[in-house]
């Protein structure tokens, strides 16, 4: 790989290909890192795991959950590579308590443009470490890293589901649950008037052995294998319209409300519900879908979210999957999160959706928010630069280390990073 990195005029590294846009694609050369798939060393006294960048979080869970260890931070899919999780500085349902993925990374080995490997950490080239976490692969090729796992007693989650009537009620519940390890809300993005922002809030705690029913206590770190469901064909575009999406969202909210309260669920169901459905993207038809994810600062979150949801409901181009999370304080030179609320939505590609997304971009900027590059596939350069005052410092760092010419992606060129 070092020969390729030295010889190609410019390139970008690619892990599991789970980014929603073009951040891991280079028109000239894209370097696969999936062959870097070894877990090298584990220290049970500290929970530190040293692994290569192509190892997926799911591989780590398969190897270590049976021994009582789980990732400290995980996004909504276990199929992301370790290198990808670092490059995007992914976040999970526990950002309000544990921060983003950077908070479990002790050090990174990074291949530079001359093919040599540089170790960086908070104590060793802290600037490079800081910008690599969230730097979207534009600071070099991540080849291995040391991360810390969390100890758990079981493979189960104590989930508490709370149904809320509107956005204000939803945010009130989330604010009152800051001590919960995990929290996330599914939003009915097509609810209007009194129902605007109605939601199902799902809180979660790693269950202890004493929380489990008797039949689960014998093997608390194991769950029964589940048969994977699949979407066999692309759904016709005509099935995705205001009426079908509204009907789905109303039904999902009604079913979820009937399941409110406490129950024990397995780790896959709580953290990775979409991973259990092969080809879930086919529900959006052959044209596919685009993701939108922004974060709004705490002081403008309610007004900004109200404006975003009202715009989406008015357009009638809604989403099956609308997710709201509370972010806590965030460090990092170029990481996406800030203290406040983040909203993520899928939209089926159609004639109306890109105009709607432009309007959502403007609302986000007007409320002081910014955008998640791991979900971006269509943003304009001027939109990103207007939303994030850190862009200049990121560009200066890249130019000073001569990264700009060598580590490039289709996204970095589109967004002028």
Short mmCIF file of C-alpha atoms in Angstrom, two decimals:
data_model
loop_
_atom_site.label_atom_id
_atom_site.label_comp_id
_atom_site.label_asym_id
_atom_site.label_seq_id
_atom_site.Cartn_x
_atom_site.Cartn_y
_atom_site.Cartn_z
CA UNK A 1 0.00 0.00 0.00
CA UNK A 2 2.87 2.39 0.71
CA UNK A 3 4.00 2.06 -2.92
CA UNK A 4 0.55 3.06 -4.13
CA UNK A 5 0.35 5.96 -1.70
CA UNK A 6 3.76 7.24 -2.86
CA UNK A 7 3.15 6.80 -6.57
CA UNK A 8 -0.41 8.05 -7.07
CA UNK A 9 -0.71 11.81 -7.63
CA UNK A 10 -3.74 11.93 -5.33
CA UNK A 11 -6.00 9.42 -3.58
CA UNK A 12 -8.39 8.72 -0.72
CA UNK A 13 -8.75 5.68 1.53
CA UNK A 14 -11.97 3.66 1.63
CA UNK A 15 -13.07 1.30 4.39
CA UNK A 16 -16.42 -0.52 4.28
CA UNK A 17 -18.06 1.93 1.88
CA UNK A 18 -20.75 2.92 4.38
CA UNK A 19 -20.51 6.67 3.83
CA UNK A 20 -23.67 8.00 2.19
CA UNK A 21 -21.91 10.19 -0.34
CA UNK A 22 -18.60 10.66 -2.11
CA UNK A 23 -16.27 11.19 0.85
CA UNK A 24 -14.43 7.89 0.24
CA UNK A 25 -14.22 8.11 -3.55
CA UNK A 26 -11.39 9.60 -5.59
CA UNK A 27 -11.81 9.76 -9.38
CA UNK A 28 -8.10 8.95 -9.79
CA UNK A 29 -7.30 6.40 -7.06
CA UNK A 30 -9.25 4.98 -4.13
CA UNK A 31 -7.30 2.75 -1.75
CA UNK A 32 -9.21 -0.16 -0.23
CA UNK A 33 -8.33 -0.84 3.41
CA UNK A 34 -10.60 -3.84 4.00
CA UNK A 35 -7.58 -6.15 3.82
CA UNK A 36 -6.25 -4.46 6.96
CA UNK A 37 -8.51 -6.65 9.08
CA UNK A 38 -6.46 -7.96 11.99
CA UNK A 39 -7.08 -7.39 15.68
CA UNK A 40 -3.57 -7.26 17.08
CA UNK A 41 -3.60 -6.89 20.85
CA UNK A 42 -6.07 -6.53 23.74
CA UNK A 43 -5.42 -5.43 27.31
CA UNK A 44 -8.21 -6.65 29.62
CA UNK A 45 -7.02 -4.41 32.45
CA UNK A 46 -7.78 -1.24 30.48
CA UNK A 47 -10.08 -2.46 27.69
CA UNK A 48 -7.62 -1.17 25.09
CA UNK A 49 -7.77 -2.92 21.70
CA UNK A 50 -5.17 -2.40 18.98
CA UNK A 51 -6.61 -3.21 15.55
CA UNK A 52 -6.11 -2.46 11.88
CA UNK A 53 -8.26 0.10 10.13
CA UNK A 54 -10.31 -2.32 8.02
CA UNK A 55 -11.74 -4.17 11.02
CA UNK A 56 -15.47 -3.54 11.29
CA UNK A 57 -17.15 -2.65 14.57
CA UNK A 58 -19.27 -5.77 14.09
CA UNK A 59 -16.10 -7.88 14.03
CA UNK A 60 -15.02 -6.31 17.32
CA UNK A 61 -18.42 -6.99 18.90
CA UNK A 62 -18.40 -10.61 17.69
CA UNK A 63 -14.95 -11.16 19.19
CA UNK A 64 -15.32 -9.29 22.48
CA UNK A 65 -18.96 -9.15 23.55
CA UNK A 66 -18.88 -12.84 24.57
CA UNK A 67 -16.08 -11.77 26.97
CA UNK A 68 -17.99 -8.77 28.34
CA UNK A 69 -16.75 -5.87 26.18
CA UNK A 70 -18.63 -3.49 23.87
CA UNK A 71 -17.64 -0.38 21.84
CA UNK A 72 -17.70 2.79 23.93
CA UNK A 73 -19.27 4.69 21.00
CA UNK A 74 -21.05 3.20 18.00
CA UNK A 75 -23.00 4.69 15.09
CA UNK A 76 -26.22 3.16 13.75
CA UNK A 77 -24.49 0.42 11.77
CA UNK A 78 -21.97 -2.16 12.94
CA UNK A 79 -20.64 -2.54 9.39
CA UNK A 80 -18.53 0.63 9.59
CA UNK A 81 -14.76 0.10 9.56
CA UNK A 82 -12.54 1.29 12.39
CA UNK A 83 -10.76 3.67 9.99
CA UNK A 84 -14.07 5.05 8.76
CA UNK A 85 -15.34 5.56 12.30
CA UNK A 86 -12.20 7.56 13.10
CA UNK A 87 -12.21 9.56 9.86
CA UNK A 88 -15.84 10.62 10.34
CA UNK A 89 -15.51 10.79 14.15
CA UNK A 90 -18.85 9.02 14.35
CA UNK A 91 -21.27 9.51 17.22
CA UNK A 92 -23.87 7.33 18.86
CA UNK A 93 -26.89 7.52 21.11
CA UNK A 94 -24.64 8.35 24.08
CA UNK A 95 -22.95 11.52 22.83
CA UNK A 96 -24.54 13.56 25.64
CA UNK A 97 -22.53 11.46 28.12
CA UNK A 98 -19.56 9.93 26.29
CA UNK A 99 -18.92 12.25 23.36
CA UNK A 100 -17.93 11.12 19.89
CA UNK A 101 -15.70 8.23 18.78
CA UNK A 102 -12.56 10.29 19.44
CA UNK A 103 -13.12 9.80 23.17
CA UNK A 104 -12.23 6.12 22.91
CA UNK A 105 -9.20 6.53 20.59
CA UNK A 106 -5.78 6.47 22.31
CA UNK A 107 -3.61 6.70 19.20
CA UNK A 108 -3.63 6.35 15.43
CA UNK A 109 -1.02 5.12 12.96
CA UNK A 110 -1.31 7.23 9.82
CA UNK A 111 0.37 6.65 6.45
CA UNK A 112 1.66 9.91 5.00
CA UNK A 113 2.16 10.88 1.37
CA UNK A 114 5.75 9.53 1.36
CA UNK A 115 4.50 6.09 2.44
CA UNK A 116 5.91 6.30 5.97
CA UNK A 117 3.74 5.73 9.01
CA UNK A 118 3.33 8.38 11.68
CA UNK A 119 1.85 7.64 15.11
CA UNK A 120 -0.23 10.47 16.54
CA UNK A 121 -2.08 10.91 19.82
CA UNK A 122 -2.86 13.62 22.34
CA UNK A 123 0.83 13.46 23.36
CA UNK A 124 2.42 12.92 19.96
CA UNK A 125 1.61 15.38 17.14
CA UNK A 126 -1.65 16.34 18.82
CA UNK A 127 -2.62 18.64 15.96
CA UNK A 128 -2.53 15.81 13.41
CA UNK A 129 -4.40 13.53 15.83
CA UNK A 130 -7.04 16.18 16.37
CA UNK A 131 -7.64 16.88 12.70
CA UNK A 132 -7.60 13.22 11.68
CA UNK A 133 -10.57 12.54 13.97
CA UNK A 134 -13.32 13.98 11.80
CA UNK A 135 -10.96 14.87 8.98
CA UNK A 136 -12.73 12.58 6.49
CA UNK A 137 -9.51 10.82 5.46
CA UNK A 138 -7.94 14.05 4.19
CA UNK A 139 -4.93 13.89 6.52
CA UNK A 140 -3.53 10.51 5.39
CA UNK A 141 -4.42 6.81 5.33
CA UNK A 142 -5.39 5.41 8.75
CA UNK A 143 -3.77 1.98 9.03
CA UNK A 144 -4.27 1.01 12.69
CA UNK A 145 -5.46 2.44 15.97
CA UNK A 146 -5.78 1.79 19.68
CA UNK A 147 -9.29 2.17 21.06
CA UNK A 148 -10.90 1.48 24.42
CA UNK A 149 -13.94 -0.77 24.88
CA UNK A 150 -16.43 -0.62 27.75
CA UNK A 151 -17.12 -3.54 30.09
CA UNK A 152 -20.68 -4.91 30.07
CA UNK A 153 -22.36 -7.69 32.02
CA UNK A 154 -24.85 -8.76 29.34
CA UNK A 155 -25.68 -8.51 25.65
CA UNK A 156 -29.03 -6.91 26.51
CA UNK A 157 -30.36 -3.38 26.83
CA UNK A 158 -32.99 -2.09 29.25
CA UNK A 159 -35.05 0.06 26.90
CA UNK A 160 -37.60 2.62 28.07
CA UNK A 161 -39.93 3.93 25.35
CA UNK A 162 -41.79 7.20 25.89
CA UNK A 163 -44.29 8.59 23.39
CA UNK A 164 -44.49 12.37 23.14
CA UNK A 165 -47.15 14.56 21.53
CA UNK A 166 -44.97 17.24 19.94
CA UNK A 167 -41.43 18.57 19.61
CA UNK A 168 -41.44 20.59 22.82
CA UNK A 169 -42.62 17.56 24.78
CA UNK A 170 -39.99 15.38 23.08
CA UNK A 171 -37.15 17.76 23.93
CA UNK A 172 -38.44 18.10 27.49
CA UNK A 173 -38.26 14.31 27.91
CA UNK A 174 -34.76 14.13 26.42
CA UNK A 175 -33.51 16.99 28.61
CA UNK A 176 -34.92 15.23 31.65
CA UNK A 177 -33.10 12.02 30.72
CA UNK A 178 -29.54 13.35 30.61
CA UNK A 179 -28.44 10.69 33.09
CA UNK A 180 -29.57 7.90 30.74
CA UNK A 181 -26.60 6.23 29.05
CA UNK A 182 -28.35 6.21 25.68
CA UNK A 183 -31.18 8.30 24.27
CA UNK A 184 -32.61 8.69 20.78
CA UNK A 185 -35.94 9.77 19.34
CA UNK A 186 -37.77 8.70 16.22
CA UNK A 187 -39.69 11.72 14.88
CA UNK A 188 -42.86 11.68 12.80
CA UNK A 189 -41.52 14.20 10.31
CA UNK A 190 -44.89 14.61 8.60
CA UNK A 191 -46.81 15.51 11.74
CA UNK A 192 -48.29 19.00 11.54
CA UNK A 193 -49.95 21.59 13.80
CA UNK A 194 -50.41 20.05 17.27
CA UNK A 195 -48.60 16.89 16.13
CA UNK A 196 -45.50 18.67 14.80
CA UNK A 197 -42.48 16.77 16.06
CA UNK A 198 -44.38 14.03 17.87
CA UNK A 199 -41.94 11.29 18.68
CA UNK A 200 -40.99 8.04 20.33
CA UNK A 201 -38.08 8.57 22.72
CA UNK A 202 -36.05 5.44 23.42
CA UNK A 203 -33.73 5.45 26.42
CA UNK A 204 -31.27 2.64 26.99
CA UNK A 205 -29.00 1.11 29.64
CA UNK A 206 -26.73 -1.90 29.43
CA UNK A 207 -28.68 -4.49 31.38
CA UNK A 208 -27.03 -6.13 34.36
CA UNK A 209 -27.42 -9.85 34.98
CA UNK A 210 -29.87 -9.11 37.77
CA UNK A 211 -32.13 -7.28 35.28
CA UNK A 212 -32.63 -10.36 33.10
CA UNK A 213 -35.42 -12.92 33.27
CA UNK A 214 -34.35 -16.26 34.68
CA UNK A 215 -34.08 -17.98 31.28
CA UNK A 216 -31.53 -15.40 30.07
CA UNK A 217 -29.26 -15.44 33.12
CA UNK A 218 -27.53 -18.68 32.20
CA UNK A 219 -25.82 -17.08 29.15
CA UNK A 220 -26.18 -13.31 29.62
CA UNK A 221 -23.64 -12.38 26.94
CA UNK A 222 -25.31 -14.36 24.18
CA UNK A 223 -28.41 -13.75 22.08
CA UNK A 224 -30.09 -16.19 19.74
CA UNK A 225 -29.16 -15.74 16.06
CA UNK A 226 -31.86 -13.91 14.14
CA UNK A 227 -32.96 -14.66 10.61
CA UNK A 228 -32.12 -11.65 8.47
CA UNK A 229 -35.08 -10.10 6.69
CA UNK A 230 -34.64 -8.58 3.25
CA UNK A 231 -36.25 -6.24 0.77
CA UNK A 232 -36.12 -8.43 -2.37
CA UNK A 233 -36.94 -5.83 -5.02
CA UNK A 234 -36.85 -2.08 -5.52
CA UNK A 235 -40.23 -0.59 -4.66
CA UNK A 236 -41.90 1.46 -7.40
CA UNK A 237 -41.37 5.20 -6.99
CA UNK A 238 -45.13 5.74 -6.99
CA UNK A 239 -45.41 3.99 -3.62
CA UNK A 240 -43.41 6.79 -1.98
CA UNK A 241 -45.65 9.80 -1.75
CA UNK A 242 -47.10 12.13 0.85
CA UNK A 243 -49.96 9.74 1.63
CA UNK A 244 -47.96 6.51 1.94
CA UNK A 245 -45.20 8.15 4.03
CA UNK A 246 -47.75 9.87 6.24
CA UNK A 247 -49.64 6.59 6.72
CA UNK A 248 -46.41 4.77 7.57
CA UNK A 249 -45.33 7.40 10.08
CA UNK A 250 -48.76 7.47 11.76
CA UNK A 251 -48.83 3.67 12.00
CA UNK A 252 -45.25 3.50 13.33
CA UNK A 253 -46.05 6.11 15.97
CA UNK A 254 -49.24 4.28 16.99
CA UNK A 255 -47.47 0.91 17.27
CA UNK A 256 -44.57 2.45 19.17
CA UNK A 257 -46.93 4.21 21.57
CA UNK A 258 -48.56 0.89 22.42
CA UNK A 259 -45.10 -0.48 23.36
CA UNK A 260 -44.19 2.40 25.66
CA UNK A 261 -42.65 1.51 28.99
CA UNK A 262 -39.73 -0.73 29.94
CA UNK A 263 -38.58 -3.92 28.26
CA UNK A 264 -35.41 -5.89 27.62
CA UNK A 265 -34.13 -5.88 24.02
CA UNK A 266 -31.01 -7.38 22.47
CA UNK A 267 -28.07 -5.20 21.47
CA UNK A 268 -28.70 -5.58 17.73
CA UNK A 269 -32.29 -4.39 18.00
CA UNK A 270 -31.37 -1.31 20.03
CA UNK A 271 -28.22 -0.14 18.25
CA UNK A 272 -28.56 -1.48 14.70
CA UNK A 273 -32.20 -2.00 13.65
CA UNK A 274 -31.51 -1.41 9.95
CA UNK A 275 -28.60 -3.87 9.87
CA UNK A 276 -31.14 -6.69 10.25
CA UNK A 277 -32.84 -5.84 6.92
CA UNK A 278 -30.75 -6.71 3.87
CA UNK A 279 -31.22 -4.26 1.02
CA UNK A 280 -33.32 -1.84 3.12
CA UNK A 281 -32.32 0.93 0.74
CA UNK A 282 -34.53 -0.70 -1.93
CA UNK A 283 -37.63 0.74 -0.25
CA UNK A 284 -36.59 4.08 -1.79
CA UNK A 285 -36.79 2.74 -5.33
CA UNK A 286 -34.18 2.56 -8.07
CA UNK A 287 -33.36 6.27 -7.84
CA UNK A 288 -32.22 5.75 -4.28
CA UNK A 289 -32.21 8.22 -1.43
CA UNK A 290 -30.18 11.04 0.06
CA UNK A 291 -29.46 11.72 3.70
CA UNK A 292 -29.63 15.04 5.49
CA UNK A 293 -28.10 15.52 8.93
CA UNK A 294 -27.45 18.77 10.70
CA UNK A 295 -26.74 19.81 14.27
CA UNK A 296 -28.15 22.97 15.83
CA UNK A 297 -26.69 24.71 18.87
CA UNK A 298 -28.62 24.24 22.09
CA UNK A 299 -29.93 27.80 22.27
CA UNK A 300 -31.55 27.65 18.83
CA UNK A 301 -32.40 23.96 18.68
CA UNK A 302 -36.13 24.18 19.36
CA UNK A 303 -36.78 27.08 16.97
CA UNK A 304 -34.54 25.55 14.28
CA UNK A 305 -36.05 22.08 14.57
CA UNK A 306 -39.54 23.56 14.45
CA UNK A 307 -38.67 25.39 11.24
CA UNK A 308 -37.05 22.29 9.69
CA UNK A 309 -39.95 19.97 10.53
CA UNK A 310 -42.55 22.51 9.38
CA UNK A 311 -40.74 22.85 6.05
CA UNK A 312 -40.56 19.06 5.60
CA UNK A 313 -44.20 18.54 6.55
CA UNK A 314 -45.28 21.31 4.22
CA UNK A 315 -43.31 19.83 1.32
CA UNK A 316 -44.85 16.41 1.90
CA UNK A 317 -41.55 14.79 0.94
CA UNK A 318 -40.97 13.04 4.19
CA UNK A 319 -38.82 10.28 5.54
CA UNK A 320 -39.32 6.82 7.02
CA UNK A 321 -36.37 7.38 9.28
CA UNK A 322 -36.16 10.69 11.14
CA UNK A 323 -33.86 10.55 14.11
CA UNK A 324 -33.24 13.16 16.79
CA UNK A 325 -30.37 12.98 19.26
CA UNK A 326 -29.01 15.24 21.99
CA UNK A 327 -25.31 16.06 21.71
CA UNK A 328 -23.23 17.01 24.74
CA UNK A 329 -20.11 19.15 24.79
CA UNK A 330 -17.64 18.36 22.01
CA UNK A 331 -13.93 18.87 21.58
CA UNK A 332 -12.04 18.48 18.33
CA UNK A 333 -10.80 20.69 15.55
CA UNK A 334 -13.08 19.42 12.78
CA UNK A 335 -15.57 16.99 14.32
CA UNK A 336 -19.21 17.36 13.38
CA UNK A 337 -20.97 17.44 16.78
CA UNK A 338 -21.59 20.53 18.87
CA UNK A 339 -23.69 20.81 22.03
CA UNK A 340 -27.29 20.81 20.88
CA UNK A 341 -29.61 18.62 18.84
CA UNK A 342 -28.92 16.69 15.66
CA UNK A 343 -31.63 15.69 13.18
CA UNK A 344 -31.06 13.00 10.53
CA UNK A 345 -33.47 12.09 7.75
CA UNK A 346 -33.59 9.97 4.58
CA UNK A 347 -35.35 11.36 1.52
CA UNK A 348 -36.25 9.39 -1.62
CA UNK A 349 -34.73 11.02 -4.68
CA UNK A 350 -37.37 12.83 -6.73
CA UNK A 351 -37.90 16.10 -8.50
CA UNK A 352 -38.83 18.00 -5.33
CA UNK A 353 -36.30 16.74 -2.85
CA UNK A 354 -33.19 18.72 -3.85
CA UNK A 355 -35.06 22.02 -3.69
CA UNK A 356 -36.34 21.01 -0.24
CA UNK A 357 -32.80 20.14 0.91
CA UNK A 358 -31.58 23.57 -0.20
CA UNK A 359 -34.28 25.13 1.99
CA UNK A 360 -33.27 22.90 4.92
CA UNK A 361 -29.65 24.00 4.41
CA UNK A 362 -30.69 27.66 4.67
CA UNK A 363 -32.72 27.06 7.84
CA UNK A 364 -29.77 25.24 9.41
CA UNK A 365 -27.38 28.10 8.65
CA UNK A 366 -29.88 30.73 9.88
CA UNK A 367 -29.97 28.91 13.23
CA UNK A 368 -26.19 28.57 13.57
CA UNK A 369 -26.04 24.88 12.68
CA UNK A 370 -23.65 22.80 10.63
CA UNK A 371 -23.67 19.59 8.55
CA UNK A 372 -22.40 16.02 8.88
CA UNK A 373 -19.96 15.29 6.06
CA UNK A 374 -20.35 11.49 6.42
CA UNK A 375 -23.98 11.88 5.33
CA UNK A 376 -23.43 14.52 2.64
CA UNK A 377 -23.64 13.79 -1.07
CA UNK A 378 -25.01 16.98 -2.61
CA UNK A 379 -24.16 20.06 -0.56
CA UNK A 380 -22.69 23.10 -2.26
CA UNK A 381 -19.29 24.45 -1.27
CA UNK A 382 -20.71 27.86 -0.31
CA UNK A 383 -23.24 26.17 1.99
CA UNK A 384 -20.53 24.33 3.92
CA UNK A 385 -18.27 27.38 4.14
CA UNK A 386 -21.15 29.53 5.39
CA UNK A 387 -21.99 27.01 8.10
CA UNK A 388 -18.58 26.19 9.54
CA UNK A 389 -16.03 28.82 10.53
CA UNK A 390 -13.39 26.11 11.11
CA UNK A 391 -12.96 25.41 7.39
CA UNK A 392 -10.17 27.98 6.99
CA UNK A 393 -8.07 26.46 9.77
CA UNK A 394 -8.59 22.98 8.34
CA UNK A 395 -7.45 24.13 4.90
CA UNK A 396 -4.42 25.91 6.39
CA UNK A 397 -3.37 22.77 8.27
CA UNK A 398 -3.75 20.63 5.13
CA UNK A 399 -1.74 23.04 3.02
CA UNK A 400 1.03 23.45 5.62
CA UNK A 401 1.56 19.66 5.69
CA UNK A 402 1.21 19.31 1.90
CA UNK A 403 -1.89 17.10 2.27
CA UNK A 404 -4.07 19.17 -0.04
CA UNK A 405 -2.58 17.95 -3.28
CA UNK A 406 -2.26 14.30 -2.22
CA UNK A 407 -5.26 13.30 -0.11
CA UNK A 408 -8.38 14.26 -1.98
CA UNK A 409 -11.88 12.91 -2.43
CA UNK A 410 -14.71 13.76 -4.78
CA UNK A 411 -16.36 15.35 -1.76
CA UNK A 412 -13.32 17.45 -0.81
CA UNK A 413 -13.12 18.75 -4.37
CA UNK A 414 -16.86 19.49 -4.52
CA UNK A 415 -16.75 21.29 -1.16
CA UNK A 416 -13.35 22.93 -1.74
CA UNK A 417 -11.72 21.48 1.36
#
